[in-house]
PDB file of C-alpha atoms in Angstrom:
ATOM      1  CA  UNK A   1      -3.314 102.943 -26.437  1.00 49.00           C
ATOM      2  CA  UNK A   2      -0.290 101.572 -24.790  1.00 56.00           C
ATOM      3  CA  UNK A   3      -2.341  98.876 -22.962  1.00 61.00           C
ATOM      4  CA  UNK A   4      -3.788  97.484 -26.158  1.00 64.00           C
ATOM      5  CA  UNK A   5      -0.299  97.363 -27.650  1.00 66.00           C
ATOM      6  CA  UNK A   6       0.975  95.452 -24.670  1.00 67.00           C
ATOM      7  CA  UNK A   7      -1.873  92.967 -24.803  1.00 67.00           C
ATOM      8  CA  UNK A   8      -1.259  92.431 -28.465  1.00 70.00           C
ATOM      9  CA  UNK A   9       2.471  91.926 -27.917  1.00 66.00           C
ATOM     10  CA  UNK A  10       1.731  89.408 -25.170  1.00 70.00           C
ATOM     11  CA  UNK A  11      -0.654  87.507 -27.386  1.00 67.00           C
ATOM     12  CA  UNK A  12       1.903  87.366 -30.152  1.00 72.00           C
ATOM     13  CA  UNK A  13       4.542  86.129 -27.693  1.00 69.00           C
ATOM     14  CA  UNK A  14       2.177  83.472 -26.361  1.00 66.00           C
ATOM     15  CA  UNK A  15       1.369  82.359 -29.880  1.00 68.00           C
ATOM     16  CA  UNK A  16       5.014  82.119 -30.755  1.00 74.00           C
ATOM     17  CA  UNK A  17       5.746  80.104 -27.593  1.00 70.00           C
ATOM     18  CA  UNK A  18       2.857  77.750 -28.294  1.00 70.00           C
ATOM     19  CA  UNK A  19       4.003  77.344 -31.874  1.00 70.00           C
ATOM     20  CA  UNK A  20       7.517  76.624 -30.624  1.00 68.00           C
ATOM     21  CA  UNK A  21       6.226  73.922 -28.269  1.00 67.00           C
ATOM     22  CA  UNK A  22       4.169  72.378 -31.052  1.00 73.00           C
ATOM     23  CA  UNK A  23       7.168  72.368 -33.374  1.00 64.00           C
ATOM     24  CA  UNK A  24       9.427  70.835 -30.749  1.00 66.00           C
ATOM     25  CA  UNK A  25       6.780  68.298 -29.803  1.00 67.00           C
ATOM     26  CA  UNK A  26       6.252  67.313 -33.409  1.00 66.00           C
ATOM     27  CA  UNK A  27       9.993  67.044 -33.854  1.00 68.00           C
ATOM     28  CA  UNK A  28      10.357  64.754 -30.842  1.00 70.00           C
ATOM     29  CA  UNK A  29       7.418  62.601 -31.958  1.00 69.00           C
ATOM     30  CA  UNK A  30       8.975  62.422 -35.394  1.00 68.00           C
ATOM     31  CA  UNK A  31      12.292  61.282 -33.941  1.00 70.00           C
ATOM     32  CA  UNK A  32      10.481  58.616 -31.856  1.00 67.00           C
ATOM     33  CA  UNK A  33       8.516  57.486 -34.883  1.00 64.00           C
ATOM     34  CA  UNK A  34      11.631  57.490 -36.998  1.00 65.00           C
ATOM     35  CA  UNK A  35      13.507  55.392 -34.458  1.00 62.00           C
ATOM     36  CA  UNK A  36      10.588  52.906 -34.073  1.00 66.00           C
ATOM     37  CA  UNK A  37       9.867  52.413 -37.769  1.00 69.00           C
ATOM     38  CA  UNK A  38      13.241  52.640 -39.534  1.00 65.00           C
ATOM     39  CA  UNK A  39      15.089  49.405 -39.150  1.00 65.00           C
ATOM     40  CA  UNK A  40      17.834  50.261 -41.617  1.00 67.00           C
ATOM     41  CA  UNK A  41      19.082  53.659 -40.403  1.00 69.00           C
ATOM     42  CA  UNK A  42      22.086  53.564 -38.110  1.00 64.00           C
ATOM     43  CA  UNK A  43      20.862  56.807 -36.527  1.00 68.00           C
ATOM     44  CA  UNK A  44      17.483  55.241 -35.744  1.00 64.00           C
ATOM     45  CA  UNK A  45      19.264  52.225 -34.213  1.00 66.00           C
ATOM     46  CA  UNK A  46      21.395  54.452 -31.955  1.00 68.00           C
ATOM     47  CA  UNK A  47      18.298  56.407 -30.878  1.00 70.00           C
ATOM     48  CA  UNK A  48      16.544  53.125 -30.076  1.00 68.00           C
ATOM     49  CA  UNK A  49      19.538  51.952 -28.073  1.00 69.00           C
ATOM     50  CA  UNK A  50      19.770  55.286 -26.271  1.00 69.00           C
ATOM     51  CA  UNK A  51      16.104  55.588 -25.396  1.00 65.00           C
ATOM     52  CA  UNK A  52      15.235  51.877 -25.087  1.00 66.00           C
ATOM     53  CA  UNK A  53      12.702  52.036 -27.987  1.00 67.00           C
ATOM     54  CA  UNK A  54      11.552  48.826 -29.623  1.00 65.00           C
ATOM     55  CA  UNK A  55      11.496  48.631 -33.438  1.00 61.00           C
ATOM     56  CA  UNK A  56       7.842  48.321 -34.548  1.00 64.00           C
ATOM     57  CA  UNK A  57       8.615  45.951 -37.418  1.00 57.00           C
ATOM     58  CA  UNK A  58      10.369  43.455 -35.086  1.00 52.00           C
ATOM     59  CA  UNK A  59       7.978  40.948 -33.538  1.00 52.00           C
ATOM     60  CA  UNK A  60       7.748  41.195 -29.802  1.00 49.00           C
ATOM     61  CA  UNK A  61       9.911  38.573 -28.197  1.00 51.00           C
ATOM     62  CA  UNK A  62       7.893  35.612 -27.127  1.00 56.00           C
ATOM     63  CA  UNK A  63       7.857  35.090 -23.417  1.00 52.00           C
ATOM     64  CA  UNK A  64      10.175  32.445 -22.224  1.00 51.00           C
ATOM     65  CA  UNK A  65       8.349  29.150 -21.943  1.00 53.00           C
ATOM     66  CA  UNK A  66       7.494  28.206 -18.415  1.00 52.00           C
ATOM     67  CA  UNK A  67       9.143  24.950 -17.695  1.00 50.00           C
ATOM     68  CA  UNK A  68       7.486  23.036 -14.905  1.00 51.00           C
ATOM     69  CA  UNK A  69      10.119  21.787 -12.587  1.00 54.00           C
ATOM     70  CA  UNK A  70       9.167  18.373 -11.453  1.00 53.00           C
ATOM     71  CA  UNK A  71       9.697  17.806  -7.790  1.00 57.00           C
ATOM     72  CA  UNK A  72      12.364  15.188  -7.294  1.00 56.00           C
ATOM     73  CA  UNK A  73      11.057  11.872  -6.139  1.00 60.00           C
ATOM     74  CA  UNK A  74      12.009  11.183  -2.567  1.00 57.00           C
ATOM     75  CA  UNK A  75      15.095   9.095  -2.336  1.00 58.00           C
ATOM     76  CA  UNK A  76      14.828   6.288   0.201  1.00 55.00           C
ATOM     77  CA  UNK A  77      17.877   6.350   2.347  1.00 59.00           C
ATOM     78  CA  UNK A  78      17.991   3.279   4.538  1.00 61.00           C
ATOM     79  CA  UNK A  79      18.756   3.978   8.170  1.00 65.00           C
ATOM     80  CA  UNK A  80      22.242   2.943   9.005  1.00 66.00           C
ATOM     81  CA  UNK A  81      22.382  -0.239  10.941  1.00 68.00           C
ATOM     82  CA  UNK A  82      23.459   0.416  14.505  1.00 68.00           C
ATOM     83  CA  UNK A  83      27.016  -0.453  15.141  1.00 68.00           C
ATOM     84  CA  UNK A  84      27.297  -3.530  17.300  1.00 70.00           C
ATOM     85  CA  UNK A  85      27.976  -2.654  20.894  1.00 71.00           C
ATOM     86  CA  UNK A  86      31.432  -3.610  21.943  1.00 72.00           C
ATOM     87  CA  UNK A  87      31.497  -6.747  23.977  1.00 71.00           C
ATOM     88  CA  UNK A  88      32.233  -5.965  27.612  1.00 72.00           C
ATOM     89  CA  UNK A  89      35.736  -6.721  28.572  1.00 73.00           C
ATOM     90  CA  UNK A  90      35.894  -9.641  30.940  1.00 73.00           C
ATOM     91  CA  UNK A  91      36.452  -8.547  34.485  1.00 73.00           C
ATOM     92  CA  UNK A  92      39.864  -9.457  35.730  1.00 71.00           C
ATOM     93  CA  UNK A  93      39.824 -12.442  37.966  1.00 64.00           C
ATOM     94  CA  UNK A  94      40.222 -11.407  41.572  1.00 59.00           C
ATOM     95  CA  UNK A  95      43.596 -12.089  42.974  1.00 58.00           C
ATOM     96  CA  UNK A  96      43.578 -14.924  45.439  1.00 50.00           C
ATOM     97  CA  UNK A  97      43.248 -13.702  48.984  1.00 50.00           C
ATOM     98  CA  UNK A  98      46.301 -14.448  51.006  1.00 55.00           C
ATOM     99  CA  UNK A  99      45.083 -15.318  54.468  1.00 62.00           C
ATOM    100  CA  UNK A 100      47.159 -14.207  57.365  1.00 78.00           C
ATOM    101  CA  UNK A 101      47.935 -17.115  59.607  1.00 84.00           C
ATOM    102  CA  UNK A 102      46.952 -16.579  63.234  1.00 86.00           C
ATOM    103  CA  UNK A 103      48.060 -18.715  66.137  1.00 89.00           C
ATOM    104  CA  UNK A 104      46.070 -19.442  69.259  1.00 90.00           C
ATOM    105  CA  UNK A 105      48.470 -17.216  71.194  1.00 90.00           C
ATOM    106  CA  UNK A 106      47.718 -14.357  68.794  1.00 91.00           C
ATOM    107  CA  UNK A 107      43.982 -14.452  69.396  1.00 91.00           C
ATOM    108  CA  UNK A 108      44.496 -14.990  73.131  1.00 91.00           C
ATOM    109  CA  UNK A 109      46.232 -11.605  73.242  1.00 91.00           C
ATOM    110  CA  UNK A 110      43.342  -9.857  71.444  1.00 91.00           C
ATOM    111  CA  UNK A 111      40.131 -10.090  73.514  1.00 92.00           C
ATOM    112  CA  UNK A 112      38.303  -7.868  71.009  1.00 92.00           C
ATOM    113  CA  UNK A 113      38.385 -10.823  68.610  1.00 91.00           C
ATOM    114  CA  UNK A 114      36.873 -13.287  71.068  1.00 92.00           C
ATOM    115  CA  UNK A 115      33.293 -14.537  70.829  1.00 92.00           C
ATOM    116  CA  UNK A 116      30.869 -13.602  73.568  1.00 93.00           C
ATOM    117  CA  UNK A 117      29.598 -17.163  73.726  1.00 93.00           C
ATOM    118  CA  UNK A 118      29.956 -20.545  72.055  1.00 93.00           C
ATOM    119  CA  UNK A 119      28.083 -23.834  72.045  1.00 94.00           C
ATOM    120  CA  UNK A 120      29.562 -27.086  73.279  1.00 93.00           C
ATOM    121  CA  UNK A 121      29.377 -29.844  70.687  1.00 93.00           C
ATOM    122  CA  UNK A 122      29.435 -33.017  72.742  1.00 91.00           C
ATOM    123  CA  UNK A 123      27.662 -34.729  75.605  1.00 92.00           C
ATOM    124  CA  UNK A 124      29.845 -35.055  78.676  1.00 91.00           C
ATOM    125  CA  UNK A 125      29.637 -36.227  82.279  1.00 91.00           C
ATOM    126  CA  UNK A 126      32.133 -34.516  84.560  1.00 89.00           C
ATOM    127  CA  UNK A 127      32.980 -35.787  88.042  1.00 91.00           C
ATOM    128  CA  UNK A 128      33.382 -33.579  91.099  1.00 93.00           C
ATOM    129  CA  UNK A 129      36.801 -34.895  92.063  1.00 93.00           C
ATOM    130  CA  UNK A 130      39.200 -33.732  94.801  1.00 95.00           C
ATOM    131  CA  UNK A 131      42.434 -35.558  95.634  1.00 92.00           C
ATOM    132  CA  UNK A 132      41.083 -38.965  94.704  1.00 89.00           C
ATOM    133  CA  UNK A 133      37.634 -38.449  96.230  1.00 91.00           C
ATOM    134  CA  UNK A 134      34.556 -38.245  93.974  1.00 92.00           C
ATOM    135  CA  UNK A 135      31.627 -36.224  95.296  1.00 89.00           C
ATOM    136  CA  UNK A 136      29.245 -36.641  92.362  1.00 90.00           C
ATOM    137  CA  UNK A 137      29.002 -35.825  88.682  1.00 89.00           C
ATOM    138  CA  UNK A 138      27.332 -33.261  86.437  1.00 90.00           C
ATOM    139  CA  UNK A 139      26.080 -33.879  82.888  1.00 91.00           C
ATOM    140  CA  UNK A 140      26.524 -31.434  80.013  1.00 90.00           C
ATOM    141  CA  UNK A 141      24.818 -31.818  76.646  1.00 92.00           C
ATOM    142  CA  UNK A 142      25.594 -30.671  73.144  1.00 92.00           C
ATOM    143  CA  UNK A 143      24.160 -27.254  72.300  1.00 93.00           C
ATOM    144  CA  UNK A 144      24.519 -25.703  75.754  1.00 92.00           C
ATOM    145  CA  UNK A 145      25.791 -22.129  75.605  1.00 94.00           C
ATOM    146  CA  UNK A 146      29.148 -21.346  77.151  1.00 93.00           C
ATOM    147  CA  UNK A 147      29.629 -17.687  78.131  1.00 94.00           C
ATOM    148  CA  UNK A 148      33.252 -16.735  77.490  1.00 93.00           C
ATOM    149  CA  UNK A 149      35.519 -14.786  79.826  1.00 91.00           C
ATOM    150  CA  UNK A 150      39.041 -16.094  79.184  1.00 91.00           C
ATOM    151  CA  UNK A 151      41.227 -18.231  76.896  1.00 92.00           C
ATOM    152  CA  UNK A 152      44.004 -20.418  78.232  1.00 88.00           C
ATOM    153  CA  UNK A 153      47.370 -21.010  76.595  1.00 85.00           C
ATOM    154  CA  UNK A 154      46.577 -24.673  75.906  1.00 88.00           C
ATOM    155  CA  UNK A 155      43.464 -23.995  73.790  1.00 91.00           C
ATOM    156  CA  UNK A 156      40.929 -24.224  76.589  1.00 92.00           C
ATOM    157  CA  UNK A 157      38.099 -21.707  76.800  1.00 92.00           C
ATOM    158  CA  UNK A 158      37.158 -20.596  80.257  1.00 91.00           C
ATOM    159  CA  UNK A 159      33.552 -19.675  80.733  1.00 92.00           C
ATOM    160  CA  UNK A 160      30.318 -20.436  82.468  1.00 92.00           C
ATOM    161  CA  UNK A 161      27.269 -22.602  81.721  1.00 91.00           C
ATOM    162  CA  UNK A 162      24.196 -21.831  83.855  1.00 87.00           C
ATOM    163  CA  UNK A 163      26.363 -20.554  86.692  1.00 84.00           C
ATOM    164  CA  UNK A 164      28.962 -23.334  86.583  1.00 86.00           C
ATOM    165  CA  UNK A 165      32.499 -22.286  85.756  1.00 89.00           C
ATOM    166  CA  UNK A 166      34.251 -24.636  83.387  1.00 89.00           C
ATOM    167  CA  UNK A 167      37.121 -25.049  80.970  1.00 91.00           C
ATOM    168  CA  UNK A 168      36.205 -26.523  77.600  1.00 91.00           C
ATOM    169  CA  UNK A 169      38.738 -27.148  74.871  1.00 94.00           C
ATOM    170  CA  UNK A 170      38.014 -25.160  71.686  1.00 93.00           C
ATOM    171  CA  UNK A 171      37.709 -28.404  69.725  1.00 93.00           C
ATOM    172  CA  UNK A 172      34.727 -29.378  71.920  1.00 93.00           C
ATOM    173  CA  UNK A 173      32.864 -26.197  70.893  1.00 94.00           C
ATOM    174  CA  UNK A 174      31.771 -24.559  67.639  1.00 95.00           C
ATOM    175  CA  UNK A 175      34.747 -22.183  67.836  1.00 94.00           C
ATOM    176  CA  UNK A 176      36.126 -23.192  64.404  1.00 92.00           C
ATOM    177  CA  UNK A 177      32.798 -22.494  62.643  1.00 93.00           C
ATOM    178  CA  UNK A 178      32.386 -19.208  64.509  1.00 93.00           C
ATOM    179  CA  UNK A 179      35.899 -18.065  63.584  1.00 93.00           C
ATOM    180  CA  UNK A 180      35.357 -18.909  59.913  1.00 92.00           C
ATOM    181  CA  UNK A 181      32.194 -16.772  59.779  1.00 92.00           C
ATOM    182  CA  UNK A 182      33.638 -13.889  61.786  1.00 90.00           C
ATOM    183  CA  UNK A 183      37.268 -13.657  60.690  1.00 91.00           C
ATOM    184  CA  UNK A 184      37.640 -16.247  57.907  1.00 87.00           C
ATOM    185  CA  UNK A 185      37.982 -13.670  55.118  1.00 89.00           C
ATOM    186  CA  UNK A 186      41.178 -12.319  56.644  1.00 88.00           C
ATOM    187  CA  UNK A 187      42.646 -14.976  58.883  1.00 90.00           C
ATOM    188  CA  UNK A 188      43.051 -18.671  59.335  1.00 90.00           C
ATOM    189  CA  UNK A 189      43.767 -20.125  62.719  1.00 89.00           C
ATOM    190  CA  UNK A 190      45.249 -23.302  64.099  1.00 88.00           C
ATOM    191  CA  UNK A 191      43.644 -24.623  67.270  1.00 89.00           C
ATOM    192  CA  UNK A 192      46.072 -26.449  69.582  1.00 90.00           C
ATOM    193  CA  UNK A 193      45.530 -30.145  70.066  1.00 89.00           C
ATOM    194  CA  UNK A 194      43.703 -31.056  73.228  1.00 87.00           C
ATOM    195  CA  UNK A 195      46.298 -32.321  75.626  1.00 85.00           C
ATOM    196  CA  UNK A 196      46.242 -32.645  79.393  1.00 85.00           C
ATOM    197  CA  UNK A 197      49.681 -32.155  80.925  1.00 85.00           C
ATOM    198  CA  UNK A 198      51.220 -35.021  82.826  1.00 88.00           C
ATOM    199  CA  UNK A 199      52.021 -34.514  86.463  1.00 90.00           C
ATOM    200  CA  UNK A 200      55.324 -32.790  87.012  1.00 91.00           C
ATOM    201  CA  UNK A 201      58.004 -34.313  89.147  1.00 91.00           C
ATOM    202  CA  UNK A 202      57.659 -33.435  92.846  1.00 93.00           C
ATOM    203  CA  UNK A 203      54.026 -32.538  92.211  1.00 93.00           C
ATOM    204  CA  UNK A 204      53.042 -32.094  95.886  1.00 94.00           C
ATOM    205  CA  UNK A 205      56.031 -29.872  96.685  1.00 95.00           C
ATOM    206  CA  UNK A 206      55.499 -27.630  93.683  1.00 95.00           C
ATOM    207  CA  UNK A 207      51.771 -27.439  94.359  1.00 95.00           C
ATOM    208  CA  UNK A 208      52.106 -26.191  97.947  1.00 96.00           C
ATOM    209  CA  UNK A 209      55.006 -23.910  96.967  1.00 95.00           C
ATOM    210  CA  UNK A 210      53.016 -22.146  94.234  1.00 96.00           C
ATOM    211  CA  UNK A 211      49.919 -21.960  96.446  1.00 96.00           C
ATOM    212  CA  UNK A 212      51.920 -20.223  99.164  1.00 96.00           C
ATOM    213  CA  UNK A 213      53.363 -17.741  96.663  1.00 96.00           C
ATOM    214  CA  UNK A 214      49.867 -16.988  95.339  1.00 96.00           C
ATOM    215  CA  UNK A 215      48.459 -16.642  98.887  1.00 95.00           C
ATOM    216  CA  UNK A 216      51.270 -14.316  99.907  1.00 94.00           C
ATOM    217  CA  UNK A 217      50.709 -12.105  96.855  1.00 95.00           C
ATOM    218  CA  UNK A 218      46.924 -11.903  97.360  1.00 94.00           C
ATOM    219  CA  UNK A 219      46.342 -12.120 101.122  1.00 92.00           C
ATOM    220  CA  UNK A 220      49.696 -11.401 102.684  1.00 91.00           C
ATOM    221  CA  UNK A 221      50.075 -14.804 104.304  1.00 92.00           C
ATOM    222  CA  UNK A 222      51.703 -18.108 103.276  1.00 93.00           C
ATOM    223  CA  UNK A 223      49.660 -20.118 105.783  1.00 94.00           C
ATOM    224  CA  UNK A 224      47.691 -22.345 103.431  1.00 95.00           C
ATOM    225  CA  UNK A 225      47.131 -26.067 103.906  1.00 94.00           C
ATOM    226  CA  UNK A 226      45.996 -28.703 101.421  1.00 94.00           C
ATOM    227  CA  UNK A 227      43.904 -31.155 103.423  1.00 93.00           C
ATOM    228  CA  UNK A 228      42.379 -34.443 102.407  1.00 92.00           C
ATOM    229  CA  UNK A 229      38.886 -32.936 102.176  1.00 92.00           C
ATOM    230  CA  UNK A 230      39.423 -29.207 101.738  1.00 94.00           C
ATOM    231  CA  UNK A 231      41.849 -26.288 101.756  1.00 96.00           C
ATOM    232  CA  UNK A 232      42.492 -24.074 104.753  1.00 95.00           C
ATOM    233  CA  UNK A 233      43.891 -20.550 104.768  1.00 95.00           C
ATOM    234  CA  UNK A 234      44.805 -18.852 108.052  1.00 94.00           C
ATOM    235  CA  UNK A 235      44.730 -15.047 108.124  1.00 91.00           C
ATOM    236  CA  UNK A 236      45.055 -12.478 110.857  1.00 87.00           C
ATOM    237  CA  UNK A 237      42.267  -9.918 111.316  1.00 83.00           C
ATOM    238  CA  UNK A 238      41.450  -7.313 113.943  1.00 76.00           C
ATOM    239  CA  UNK A 239      39.697  -8.712 117.037  1.00 70.00           C
ATOM    240  CA  UNK A 240      36.715  -6.381 116.533  1.00 66.00           C
ATOM    241  CA  UNK A 241      36.155  -7.711 112.991  1.00 63.00           C
ATOM    242  CA  UNK A 242      36.137 -11.396 113.874  1.00 58.00           C
ATOM    243  CA  UNK A 243      32.487 -11.532 114.933  1.00 63.00           C
ATOM    244  CA  UNK A 244      30.955  -9.988 111.758  1.00 72.00           C
ATOM    245  CA  UNK A 245      33.554 -11.047 109.197  1.00 78.00           C
ATOM    246  CA  UNK A 246      32.465 -13.110 106.203  1.00 87.00           C
ATOM    247  CA  UNK A 247      35.308 -14.377 104.047  1.00 90.00           C
ATOM    248  CA  UNK A 248      33.314 -16.779 101.859  1.00 93.00           C
ATOM    249  CA  UNK A 249      34.249 -14.864  98.677  1.00 93.00           C
ATOM    250  CA  UNK A 250      37.921 -15.092  99.641  1.00 93.00           C
ATOM    251  CA  UNK A 251      37.488 -18.810 100.246  1.00 94.00           C
ATOM    252  CA  UNK A 252      35.943 -19.156  96.770  1.00 95.00           C
ATOM    253  CA  UNK A 253      38.926 -17.319  95.266  1.00 95.00           C
ATOM    254  CA  UNK A 254      41.421 -19.599  97.016  1.00 96.00           C
ATOM    255  CA  UNK A 255      39.612 -22.733  95.796  1.00 96.00           C
ATOM    256  CA  UNK A 256      39.636 -21.442  92.181  1.00 94.00           C
ATOM    257  CA  UNK A 257      43.359 -20.662  92.406  1.00 95.00           C
ATOM    258  CA  UNK A 258      44.038 -24.167  93.698  1.00 97.00           C
ATOM    259  CA  UNK A 259      42.204 -25.797  90.758  1.00 95.00           C
ATOM    260  CA  UNK A 260      44.042 -23.628  88.239  1.00 92.00           C
ATOM    261  CA  UNK A 261      47.488 -24.227  89.729  1.00 95.00           C
ATOM    262  CA  UNK A 262      47.092 -27.989  90.138  1.00 94.00           C
ATOM    263  CA  UNK A 263      45.746 -28.318  86.550  1.00 92.00           C
ATOM    264  CA  UNK A 264      48.830 -26.557  85.190  1.00 92.00           C
ATOM    265  CA  UNK A 265      50.994 -29.018  87.130  1.00 93.00           C
ATOM    266  CA  UNK A 266      49.143 -32.035  85.734  1.00 92.00           C
ATOM    267  CA  UNK A 267      46.512 -32.530  88.447  1.00 93.00           C
ATOM    268  CA  UNK A 268      43.036 -33.798  87.631  1.00 92.00           C
ATOM    269  CA  UNK A 269      40.924 -32.264  90.421  1.00 94.00           C
ATOM    270  CA  UNK A 270      37.726 -30.526  89.301  1.00 93.00           C
ATOM    271  CA  UNK A 271      36.331 -29.540  92.697  1.00 95.00           C
ATOM    272  CA  UNK A 272      37.779 -27.806  95.738  1.00 95.00           C
ATOM    273  CA  UNK A 273      36.451 -26.198  98.917  1.00 95.00           C
ATOM    274  CA  UNK A 274      38.305 -23.724 101.098  1.00 96.00           C
ATOM    275  CA  UNK A 275      37.821 -22.496 104.669  1.00 95.00           C
ATOM    276  CA  UNK A 276      39.219 -19.183 105.924  1.00 94.00           C
ATOM    277  CA  UNK A 277      40.321 -19.372 109.589  1.00 93.00           C
ATOM    278  CA  UNK A 278      41.201 -16.592 112.032  1.00 89.00           C
ATOM    279  CA  UNK A 279      44.849 -17.035 112.983  1.00 88.00           C
ATOM    280  CA  UNK A 280      44.378 -15.907 116.610  1.00 85.00           C
ATOM    281  CA  UNK A 281      41.112 -17.550 117.598  1.00 84.00           C
ATOM    282  CA  UNK A 282      40.952 -20.448 115.151  1.00 85.00           C
ATOM    283  CA  UNK A 283      37.417 -19.375 114.389  1.00 88.00           C
ATOM    284  CA  UNK A 284      36.021 -20.052 110.918  1.00 90.00           C
ATOM    285  CA  UNK A 285      35.515 -16.824 108.932  1.00 91.00           C
ATOM    286  CA  UNK A 286      33.795 -18.379 105.917  1.00 91.00           C
ATOM    287  CA  UNK A 287      34.010 -21.245 103.467  1.00 93.00           C
ATOM    288  CA  UNK A 288      33.118 -21.854  99.840  1.00 93.00           C
ATOM    289  CA  UNK A 289      33.532 -24.541  97.237  1.00 93.00           C
ATOM    290  CA  UNK A 290      33.834 -24.405  93.444  1.00 92.00           C
ATOM    291  CA  UNK A 291      33.436 -26.940  90.642  1.00 92.00           C
ATOM    292  CA  UNK A 292      35.345 -26.358  87.415  1.00 90.00           C
ATOM    293  CA  UNK A 293      34.970 -29.273  85.022  1.00 91.00           C
ATOM    294  CA  UNK A 294      37.623 -29.529  82.339  1.00 88.00           C
ATOM    295  CA  UNK A 295      37.056 -31.408  79.074  1.00 89.00           C
TER     296      UNK A 295
END
């Protein structure tokens, strides 16, 4: 009996709850409908504003017209003209080169600046001359190569052409052209004028005096004679050396010294021959001649 009562009570409760939901639902729908359809009520307006409801009588807002945005026409922008390149500044003119003046004495003291060889620039016949006697002559032609081994104070170049020693003034060679090519950017040089010294006073006395001094310094003896045909130097050697001795090189050296000394004193000899003699026996130990043309 109690179960049927409970079931009945539950059914009544369920019916009441369903009725309540229906009432509330109808009420809410009524409020929505009221808010959507009543355009004059302030309450309906506030409900619409609160719930975002659209009034049914108001026409739906037309969609905003789609405006086609025309693409802008390309604007031609001319390329900027290149700026003119700056004109190069003119290079400063080089300062004039100040050449250092060099004398003949300056270059004579600096063998590293000498040429190895030069060419003679004239044709010349030189006599083999000794104390007024002429023994022949030798011809030299322009273009022959002079091998250099010494410079003299007077501007003469001492060298050798095909084995012949000679003294040629710088002006008779291509020295000036060679110097310009080799050292002309830094130096300028003055070549001495070609001059042959005049004979000094008391030429014969000074000649034999200087020869004796030279002989004493080099061979330890002053016994040198200047003959009409040759020179003679007397030296003392050991008796055992007299048979095999050969002093031809010494004789050659004496003859060269004679030509150099007499030229400095104003002599004009170009040839000399010397004989070395043993002081004790008078025997000849060797002889040699030398030709040194000078032009």
